[in-house]
Structures are given as structure tokens and as C-alpha cells.
Amino acid sequence: MSLSLSDVLGTFGPRVEVVVPADHDPVVSWPYFTNLLDPTPYLHGGELVLTTGPLVDDGFDGPTAAAYVERLSEAGVAGIVCGPKRIGDPDLEDSTHLLTELTGECRRQGMSLIWGGQTSFIEMIRDVGALLREDQRETAVWFGEAQRRLTHAALSEHGAAAVVEQLGQELDTWVICFDELARPLYRSGQAARFGASVVAALRERSVGILDRGVRSGTSLQGTELGAHLQTLGPAHELLGVLAYGSDGRMSEPVQQLITSAVALLSVAMVRSAEVRRERARLDTAVLRLLLSGAVEEARTTTAAWGTLPDPPIVVMAVASDQLPSSDLIRVLGRRVGDGRPFAAEYEGLTVVLSSARRTTGSIAEVPLEGAWIGVSQPVLYDSVALGHRQAVAALGEALSADLPWIRYRPGSMEHMMEAVAAVPGMDEQARRTLEPLTRYDDAHGQDLTRSLAAWLDAGCQWEAAANALNLHRHTLRSRIDRCARILGVDLGDPPTRHRLWIAVSLATPPDRQGLSGL
């Protein structure tokens, strides 16, 4: 599909001698004879420059050779071929003196230098021209056949997946198609070997170009994974990203084939978008089922196209003055990052259900411009209605304070703790939960229980808790780590923190609590 310098040299065999090999195998576009010291205005890239010696008045010295090779390199010349004779100069038998200055400069700049002493330039132009015409004929045949195979794949029962696989075969490289949430939908055979870290890196780049909201592409060159990423879908509604292996040098026919694949995949994604719009209506119906407590009915309904996020979940209520609900759902799906959020439009807001373990951090790290988010406490599916009320209340606070997101905190701790304390046996259970910590405090004269209580009461915010205890935050971190080891728990788990907060509220003596809300 493109004639390389190695193809040309292989055809001429012993008639030419490679004095300096190229640092890569460049594509040859045409043989071009010139003795100009600066022929670059007439070059388009890929030329094989044939010369019997640049015409200079004061001799072809080192600096002149350096500038000459540099100009040709910048013009994208495939290589330099020095010939045996100057035209019309019978006194000069050969041009071997040229090699003295050119050799060092070509080696330094990575330019191929060839001595064509056993062939004439007329022969070289004729033979290279024949090779180029044959390559063009073969390329035209390949492109037509490849187009036919891609179209056939698109019309098969596997559709977009078949297009991705066929494109990978045609280009002999890996191909991955991401959807509008930057989730990997389809992979070619070569992409199946990729580990999670590679796919995550490609997904991160896909999120970036999808968030820009305009049709575009980007290259990952100079990295361990050479790749190109191209958006799919119309400019007003990006529907995914096509990623494929690329070393940055693509011939025009290859670019045209990729353009065809992008068009076929875009059509498939547009059709999928129409299906998603219908599904959005079903998603709203599923949310109504969850809010009414009909959890099993909701699970049965969603089973046809996916599953609900694993509990415990958080409920997010989202408002925006810039993005419609459909765009918010796509953008939040990419930001949340767990790959399986459930989102629906409900009563003028976008409502998202997502895994409690990963949601809040990802939103806080990358706030969504022009949107406000209220996040509930972790809940189970039988308490989605409670989570929705909490999320709406938190959203109201976020709007009032003009903050990107706020997590719900109960407004009346006294009432909540009174209800918990009224449950028989709760105080004794709380004391048993904290017994390893209180026993350690009594044995070592420490006050770790109070430190844990203050940290939990501050919403696990290090700075606020450290100030309340008059400690440095690093000291507080050390104490909380020690609490986790003594209790044998994971304090990064929200349900665990919630359980311990209730325990210290019920079991810790008032003079050791340090809880401002009680």
C-alpha cells in the first residue's frame, strides 16, 4: 500500500550501495533528479533525491553539507542517491568526493545515503516509476476489497463489533470502540491481550476528547502504546471513540479506510442512540419502581439491558443550567467511573444511582462545570426513596452555597440518635463494638476513642477533626490508623464508618466524645 525505501533497494540489488542506512524505513513517493543546493521549494515529501553533486561556487564543504542534509530532512526526503557523473563535465569522472562530506552528516541526521555508481539515473527513474505504478494498482485493488469487506461486516448480524474486528485485520493492528460513557464496547482480536491498565489509559483519553464535545482526534505517540483516537457520531452528539494502534505514519488509502470505518461505526452508534432514547423512558419507569419500593420488579425490568449498581449505593440529584438531562447522564457516567451507573430523568432533575465506594471521590476530583450535585448517604435498594430525599436536600444546599457537590448530613442528630438509642440492647452492642479500643485506652493511658469520635463527627475530614482536637493532622492520621488496627476494620468503608459513629455516640462517655452534634 506504500512503496518503502527497502522495497526500492531490494529491486536494484547490487547495482546500488547503501553508504548510510536510514534510521527508519521511509515511504518513497517519487525519484527526483536535481543538482540544486536547495531544491526544497519543489519537494512535497517522500522523494528520492538523485544528484551528481549540488552546484556551489566555493565547494561542497562540511557546513554546506550539513545545511543541505538538514533542509532535505525537514522536507521529508526519503533518501539521497549520489550518481557517478556530472552532466556535461567530461573532466570529472565520478562524484565520490561528495560522499566524504555527506556521509558524516547523513549518519548524524538519520538520512539514508546511497551510492548509485552502477546504474544510471534514467534507469532508476524508469524502474522506480514502474514500482510506484504497480504499488498504486495493488493499493487500489486492496482498498476496494477492504471497503467491500468492511461494508459486509457492517451489514452482518454482529454489526459494529464485526466492523471493529475487520478493521483490525485490514490494518493488522488492535482496535477498540468505546461508547459515549467511554466504556469499551468492542475489541479486535489483537486488543484482547491488553491488560486493565492499558484499557484504563485509553479510556481516560477517551473521556477527555468526549468531554470537549467536538469532533476531534488525538494521537498517543512517543509512548509505550502508539495509538490514535477518533470521535464517533455527529458533532452535536458524540457517541463514542474509535481507538487503534498507529505509529503516526499512515498512507492516504489507510486514512480513507479508517474514515469509512468511522462513518460505518457512527451510523451504528446513531441507531444505538435512538434505542437509548427509548430506554431512557424505561429508566424513568424503573426509578419510579425503586422509589415505590418495588425493588424486584425494577431488577427484572433492567435485566434485559444490564444490571443495577452493586449495593450499597448513593443517590445523586443533579441540576444544570448548561446541559440537558441526556448529556448529564453521559458525562456523569464517564466521571463516576465504575462503568455501571444507573441514571434517569425524574421531576426535572437527573437522578443517578451509583456504587457508594467510588462515587463521591471521583466527583470531587473533577467537578462538573455548570452543574450542582447532591449526594445521599449510602443506602440499600429498599431505601432508595430515603436516598432520593437526602440527595434532593443536599442539592438544595449545593445550589444555595454554589458548591459543585454536597453530601447529605442529617439536620437533627439528636432525633436520630434518640431513635437509635431506644432500640433494646443497642447501647450494650455499641460498648462491645468499641471494647478493644476502650480497653487499649485504659491499659496504655491513651485517648484513641475520643480521637476516633471527633474524626467521625467531622465527616472524616482531617483538617476539621485535627483542629477540634488541637492536633496536627499527621498525628491524627497516625491515631486513626492505630484505631483501625485495634478494631480490625477498614475505615475507608462508608458503612463501617457509619456503624462506628453510632457506636461511639452511644457508648462513649460525654467527657470523651468530642462530638459537636450530640
XYZ file of C-alpha atoms in Angstrom:
518
model
C 0.000 0.000 0.000
C 3.079 2.226 0.026
C 6.485 1.786 -1.583
C 9.237 1.873 1.014
C 12.919 2.608 0.550
C 13.759 -1.019 1.374
C 11.460 -2.118 -1.487
C 13.384 0.117 -3.906
C 16.785 -1.045 -2.705
C 15.710 -4.666 -2.932
C 14.739 -4.183 -6.583
C 18.085 -2.653 -7.597
C 20.160 -5.152 -5.617
C 23.946 -4.883 -6.185
C 23.571 -2.008 -8.632
C 23.349 0.362 -5.664
C 25.278 0.520 -2.395
C 23.854 1.780 0.885
C 26.513 4.039 2.364
C 24.387 5.219 5.325
C 21.211 3.283 6.239
C 18.147 5.281 7.324
C 17.076 5.215 10.977
C 13.654 4.012 9.751
C 12.146 2.688 6.510
C 10.640 5.782 4.823
C 7.975 5.781 2.130
C 9.127 6.725 -1.383
C 6.782 8.953 -3.354
C 8.915 9.642 -6.471
C 12.539 9.778 -7.743
C 13.602 13.393 -8.309
C 16.839 14.470 -10.039
C 18.302 17.815 -9.008
C 21.677 19.450 -8.508
C 20.175 22.465 -6.751
C 21.728 23.270 -3.419
C 18.204 23.971 -2.092
C 15.537 22.025 -4.005
C 13.023 22.102 -1.120
C 10.594 24.558 -2.844
C 9.946 21.807 -5.389
C 9.616 18.892 -2.938
C 6.451 17.504 -1.361
C 7.907 14.782 0.866
C 8.954 11.198 0.244
C 11.176 11.987 -2.751
C 14.318 10.001 -3.505
C 16.713 12.822 -4.415
C 19.145 11.860 -7.202
C 22.178 14.127 -7.547
C 25.618 14.181 -9.150
C 26.572 16.970 -6.751
C 24.974 20.248 -5.645
C 26.147 23.226 -7.694
C 28.089 25.521 -5.356
C 30.673 28.150 -6.263
C 33.017 27.750 -3.305
C 32.983 23.951 -2.892
C 30.844 21.444 -1.049
C 32.425 21.713 2.415
C 31.237 20.464 5.812
C 28.914 23.352 6.794
C 27.381 23.349 3.313
C 26.768 19.590 3.522
C 25.205 19.935 6.986
C 22.762 22.620 5.821
C 21.976 20.656 2.656
C 21.072 17.436 4.521
C 19.121 19.359 7.157
C 16.952 21.047 4.508
C 16.195 17.752 2.781
C 15.407 16.056 6.093
C 12.946 18.791 7.061
C 11.283 18.431 3.644
C 10.666 14.733 4.338
C 13.020 13.350 1.719
C 13.222 9.528 1.742
C 16.923 9.387 0.850
C 19.805 10.796 -1.198
C 21.304 8.915 -4.158
C 24.695 10.128 -5.438
C 25.452 9.306 -9.056
C 28.690 8.607 -10.956
C 28.973 11.640 -13.266
C 28.136 15.294 -13.574
C 26.140 16.058 -16.694
C 28.318 17.935 -19.255
C 31.539 17.668 -17.244
C 33.775 15.127 -19.019
C 36.813 16.057 -16.909
C 35.165 14.797 -13.724
C 34.996 11.014 -13.809
C 32.898 10.498 -10.685
C 31.331 12.180 -7.669
C 32.869 10.067 -4.954
C 34.238 13.225 -3.336
C 30.647 14.085 -2.403
C 30.456 11.070 -0.102
C 33.221 12.390 2.122
C 31.150 15.331 3.396
C 27.690 13.769 3.045
C 28.401 10.519 4.862
C 29.008 12.063 8.271
C 26.075 14.454 8.011
C 23.631 11.778 6.800
C 24.673 9.496 9.634
C 24.278 12.297 12.175
C 20.843 13.334 10.906
C 19.470 9.857 10.174
C 19.223 10.379 6.391
C 19.753 7.426 4.053
C 22.703 7.896 1.642
C 23.025 5.623 -1.384
C 25.777 5.313 -3.981
C 24.295 4.575 -7.400
C 27.594 4.028 -9.207
C 26.427 1.009 -11.234
C 23.144 2.381 -12.562
C 22.112 5.483 -14.441
C 19.573 7.918 -13.114
C 17.411 7.346 -16.194
C 17.236 3.647 -15.314
C 16.469 4.447 -11.694
C 13.668 6.889 -12.581
C 12.181 4.381 -15.023
C 12.336 1.412 -12.628
C 11.147 3.293 -9.538
C 8.282 4.753 -11.591
C 7.271 1.233 -12.601
C 7.361 0.121 -8.970
C 5.191 3.064 -7.934
C 2.604 2.367 -10.637
C 2.409 -1.284 -9.585
C 2.083 -0.265 -5.934
C -0.742 2.145 -6.836
C -2.535 -0.609 -8.734
C -2.212 -3.040 -5.817
C -3.322 -0.353 -3.368
C -6.430 0.418 -5.432
C -7.329 -3.288 -5.507
C -6.713 -3.640 -1.746
C -8.725 -0.540 -0.903
C -11.717 -1.659 -2.973
C -11.669 -5.119 -1.424
C -11.164 -3.748 2.087
C -14.108 -1.350 1.631
C -16.268 -4.251 0.472
C -15.253 -6.386 3.476
C -15.941 -3.548 5.929
C -19.389 -2.923 4.410
C -20.181 -6.633 4.522
C -19.143 -6.688 8.196
C -21.381 -3.713 8.973
C -24.365 -5.476 7.387
C -23.754 -8.734 9.268
C -25.647 -9.717 12.401
C -22.728 -8.550 14.568
C -22.709 -5.032 13.070
C -20.332 -2.647 14.821
C -18.427 -5.465 16.533
C -17.733 -7.041 13.131
C -16.534 -3.690 11.731
C -14.038 -3.331 14.600
C -12.709 -6.847 14.062
C -12.456 -6.415 10.280
C -10.668 -3.069 10.582
C -8.133 -4.677 12.910
C -7.494 -7.392 10.338
C -7.161 -4.953 7.438
C -4.679 -2.734 9.306
C -3.011 -5.616 11.148
C -3.337 -3.772 14.450
C -5.522 -3.603 17.564
C -8.828 -1.687 17.558
C -11.157 -0.768 20.455
C -14.520 1.005 20.195
C -15.671 2.977 23.277
C -19.263 4.152 23.780
C -20.457 7.590 24.893
C -19.633 6.737 28.527
C -16.106 5.765 27.424
C -16.803 2.110 28.176
C -15.016 -0.407 25.899
C -17.788 -1.887 23.750
C -15.909 -3.896 21.129
C -12.322 -5.105 20.729
C -10.496 -6.650 17.825
C -8.581 -9.891 18.334
C -5.240 -8.165 18.942
C -6.778 -5.945 21.656
C -7.886 -8.971 23.677
C -4.359 -9.247 25.119
C -4.482 -5.771 26.675
C -4.489 -5.611 30.456
C -6.746 -3.421 32.563
C -4.136 -0.645 32.854
C -3.858 -0.208 29.070
C -7.625 -0.075 28.608
C -7.892 2.364 31.539
C -5.315 4.683 29.924
C -7.216 4.627 26.622
C -10.477 5.187 28.474
C -9.026 8.225 30.252
C -8.048 9.771 26.910
C -11.482 8.927 25.500
C -13.144 10.724 28.408
C -11.020 13.788 27.650
C -11.962 14.108 23.993
C -15.634 13.260 24.626
C -15.847 15.912 27.347
C -14.610 18.522 24.864
C -17.862 17.967 22.984
C -16.482 18.481 19.469
C -15.475 16.069 16.755
C -11.747 15.536 17.072
C -8.893 13.069 17.238
C -5.712 12.702 19.209
C -2.516 10.687 18.888
C -0.524 8.916 21.581
C 2.928 8.870 20.059
C 6.234 8.613 21.864
C 4.622 6.377 24.491
C 4.748 2.654 25.087
C 1.433 2.317 23.249
C 1.299 4.136 19.905
C -2.346 4.918 19.228
C -4.797 7.251 17.530
C -8.248 8.096 18.906
C -11.122 9.451 16.787
C -14.579 10.515 17.967
C -17.698 8.813 16.606
C -21.071 10.342 15.852
C -22.220 13.777 14.680
C -20.701 16.967 16.067
C -23.807 17.820 18.114
C -23.947 14.417 19.813
C -20.696 12.486 20.223
C -21.483 8.812 20.669
C -18.127 7.167 21.242
C -14.446 6.896 20.361
C -12.548 4.618 17.987
C -9.011 3.807 19.191
C -6.472 1.901 17.104
C -2.761 1.191 17.018
C -0.754 3.661 14.949
C 2.902 4.630 14.619
C 1.892 8.033 13.240
C 2.693 7.224 9.586
C -0.484 6.343 7.687
C -0.796 6.317 3.913
C -3.739 8.077 2.300
C -5.579 4.808 1.444
C -5.275 3.670 5.075
C -6.635 7.012 6.265
C -9.536 6.695 3.822
C -10.320 3.188 5.081
C -10.324 4.418 8.685
C -12.649 7.253 7.658
C -15.005 4.671 6.151
C -14.894 2.608 9.353
C -15.608 5.728 11.452
C -18.621 6.502 9.238
C -19.981 2.940 9.487
C -19.499 2.853 13.258
C -21.079 6.301 13.632
C -24.183 5.132 11.776
C -24.369 2.092 14.057
C -23.939 4.304 17.133
C -26.658 6.716 15.945
C -29.031 3.794 15.642
C -27.998 2.725 19.136
C -28.646 6.270 20.364
C -32.232 6.027 19.129
C -32.607 2.837 21.122
C -31.092 4.582 24.162
C -33.646 7.378 23.934
C -36.394 4.796 24.181
C -34.537 3.130 27.016
C -34.361 6.465 28.849
C -38.141 6.365 29.170
C -37.870 2.869 30.637
C -35.141 4.047 33.019
C -37.500 6.668 34.422
C -40.132 3.971 34.911
C -37.563 1.775 36.703
C -36.643 4.665 39.003
C -40.322 5.112 39.873
C -40.459 1.414 40.779
C -37.426 1.767 43.044
C -38.856 4.856 44.726
C -42.092 2.986 45.405
C -40.198 0.059 46.963
C -40.784 -2.406 44.106
C -37.117 -3.491 44.009
C -37.568 -6.946 42.458
C -39.804 -5.562 39.719
C -37.135 -2.960 38.955
C -34.401 -5.605 38.782
C -36.493 -7.753 36.466
C -37.134 -4.805 34.150
C -33.465 -3.798 33.889
C -32.268 -7.377 33.349
C -32.948 -7.044 29.606
C -30.206 -4.406 29.125
C -27.959 -4.578 32.176
C -27.869 -4.673 35.932
C -28.231 -2.111 38.674
C -25.074 -0.996 40.536
C -23.977 -3.184 43.422
C -25.258 -2.040 46.832
C -24.689 -0.108 48.967
C -25.415 2.755 46.610
C -25.621 6.520 46.771
C -28.352 8.536 45.118
C -27.310 11.715 43.312
C -29.667 14.523 42.351
C -28.149 16.735 39.644
C -29.221 20.110 38.300
C -27.564 22.032 35.466
C -28.126 25.329 33.704
C -25.992 24.273 30.715
C -26.543 20.602 29.902
C -29.784 18.739 29.166
C -30.504 15.589 31.125
C -29.338 13.271 28.320
C -25.907 14.952 28.219
C -25.663 14.995 32.019
C -26.284 11.253 32.128
C -23.468 10.615 29.639
C -20.976 12.958 31.322
C -21.710 11.684 34.834
C -21.399 8.112 33.608
C -17.855 8.897 32.482
C -16.985 10.800 35.661
C -18.308 8.256 38.156
C -16.028 5.688 36.579
C -17.489 2.457 37.959
C -18.818 1.701 34.490
C -22.351 0.829 35.614
C -24.218 3.828 36.987
C -27.989 3.909 36.611
C -29.398 7.305 35.632
C -32.830 8.652 34.772
C -34.663 11.937 34.416
C -37.196 12.467 37.214
C -39.229 15.534 38.151
C -36.934 17.941 36.297
C -33.688 16.568 37.763
C -31.173 13.955 36.695
C -31.090 11.174 39.270
C -28.087 8.822 39.325
C -27.620 5.640 41.362
C -24.019 4.505 41.691
C -21.704 2.405 43.817
C -21.138 4.096 47.178
C -17.455 3.147 47.252
C -16.305 5.160 44.245
C -18.792 7.906 43.512
C -18.020 10.828 45.796
C -14.258 10.873 45.286
C -14.489 10.926 41.512
C -16.986 13.803 41.543
C -14.876 15.808 43.967
C -11.712 15.300 41.918
C -13.276 16.570 38.675
C -16.218 18.929 39.390
C -18.767 19.185 36.591
C -18.863 22.758 35.263
C -22.324 24.297 35.210
C -23.869 21.596 37.406
C -24.697 21.101 41.082
C -24.905 17.686 42.707
C -26.466 16.477 45.923
C -25.221 13.105 47.179
C -27.100 10.909 49.637
C -25.658 8.747 52.363
C -25.072 5.088 51.411
C -28.373 3.215 51.241
C -29.679 -0.190 50.189
C -32.213 -0.644 47.423
C -35.141 -0.877 49.819
C -34.256 2.674 50.941
C -33.902 4.396 47.556
C -36.759 6.763 48.401
C -34.862 7.882 51.528
C -31.685 8.317 49.497
C -33.593 10.386 46.933
C -34.947 12.713 49.617
C -31.446 13.121 51.055
C -29.956 13.829 47.617
C -32.582 16.479 46.824
C -31.995 18.128 50.220
C -28.217 18.117 49.630
C -28.747 19.544 46.140
C -30.688 22.432 47.669
C -27.698 23.177 49.904
C -25.280 22.957 46.966
C -27.368 25.415 44.965
C -27.633 27.822 47.909
C -23.886 27.708 48.579
C -22.977 27.496 44.863
C -20.789 24.446 45.506
C -20.180 21.713 42.899
C -21.453 18.977 45.204
C -22.553 18.417 48.775
C -23.076 15.160 50.600
C -26.145 14.900 52.798
C -25.703 15.162 56.553
C -28.751 14.722 58.840
C -30.037 18.040 60.162
C -31.126 16.738 63.575
C -28.636 14.357 65.100
C -30.461 14.393 68.451
C -33.645 12.969 66.969
C -31.809 10.302 65.030
C -29.729 9.157 67.998
C -32.775 9.144 70.280
C -34.458 6.724 67.901
C -31.364 4.508 67.713
C -30.845 4.542 71.491
C -34.460 3.462 72.022
C -33.751 0.088 70.371
C -33.271 -2.522 73.148
C -29.669 -3.698 73.545
C -28.150 -1.039 71.257
C -26.046 0.545 73.997
C -24.578 -2.826 75.017
C -23.824 -3.692 71.380
C -22.086 -0.330 70.949
C -19.903 -0.987 74.004
C -18.920 -4.442 72.666
C -18.028 -2.919 69.293
C -15.661 -0.419 70.891
C -14.380 -2.677 73.684
C -10.946 -3.425 72.053
C -10.332 0.316 71.699
C -11.510 1.373 75.142
C -9.558 -1.494 76.710
C -6.424 -0.309 74.879
C -7.005 3.262 76.063
C -7.350 2.136 79.707
C -4.263 -0.098 79.517
C -1.990 2.450 77.845
C -3.361 5.710 79.165
C -4.394 6.773 75.664
C -7.476 8.566 74.363
C -7.876 6.992 70.929
C -11.644 6.618 71.356
C -12.072 10.391 71.611
C -9.870 10.907 68.520
C -11.979 8.422 66.535
C -15.191 10.086 67.709
C -14.025 13.557 66.702
C -12.841 12.349 63.291
C -16.159 10.585 62.574
C -18.141 13.585 63.792
C -16.190 15.851 61.408
C -17.326 13.745 58.480
C -13.856 12.131 58.303
C -12.335 15.479 57.306
C -8.770 15.510 58.615
C -8.289 19.257 58.927
C -11.552 19.898 60.788
C -11.052 16.991 63.204
C -7.408 17.893 63.886
C -8.408 21.489 64.703
C -11.154 20.282 67.063
C -8.637 18.097 68.922
C -5.842 20.691 68.735
C -3.619 18.155 66.969
C -1.524 18.144 63.824
C -3.355 16.277 61.048
C -0.443 13.827 60.635
C -0.712 12.938 64.326
C -4.439 12.422 63.888
C -3.863 10.177 60.853
C -1.494 8.044 62.909
C -4.084 7.721 65.701
C -6.912 6.793 63.298
C -4.698 4.182 61.609
C -3.994 2.704 65.045
C -7.755 2.655 65.806
C -8.382 0.713 62.583
C -5.722 -1.867 63.514
C -7.006 -2.301 67.066
C -10.636 -2.666 65.946
C -9.683 -4.786 62.912
C -11.826 -2.742 60.497
C -11.450 -0.860 57.207
C -12.177 2.790 57.924
C -12.249 3.505 54.186
C -15.596 1.648 54.051
C -18.590 4.080 54.454
C -20.940 1.549 56.183
C -18.171 0.697 58.666
C -17.612 4.383 59.490
C -21.363 4.876 59.921
C -21.614 1.879 62.285
C -18.677 3.116 64.390
C -20.086 6.652 64.505
C -23.280 5.289 66.049
C -21.247 3.141 68.433
C -19.091 5.990 69.762
C -22.181 8.183 70.055
C -23.942 5.610 72.242
C -21.084 4.084 74.209
C -18.502 6.827 74.781
C -18.826 8.862 77.990
C -19.747 12.511 77.270
C -16.404 13.836 78.506
C -14.559 11.675 75.940
C -16.835 12.054 72.925
C -15.893 15.388 71.476
C -18.963 15.201 69.238
C -20.338 18.601 68.464
C -23.566 17.297 67.019
C -24.775 15.423 70.117
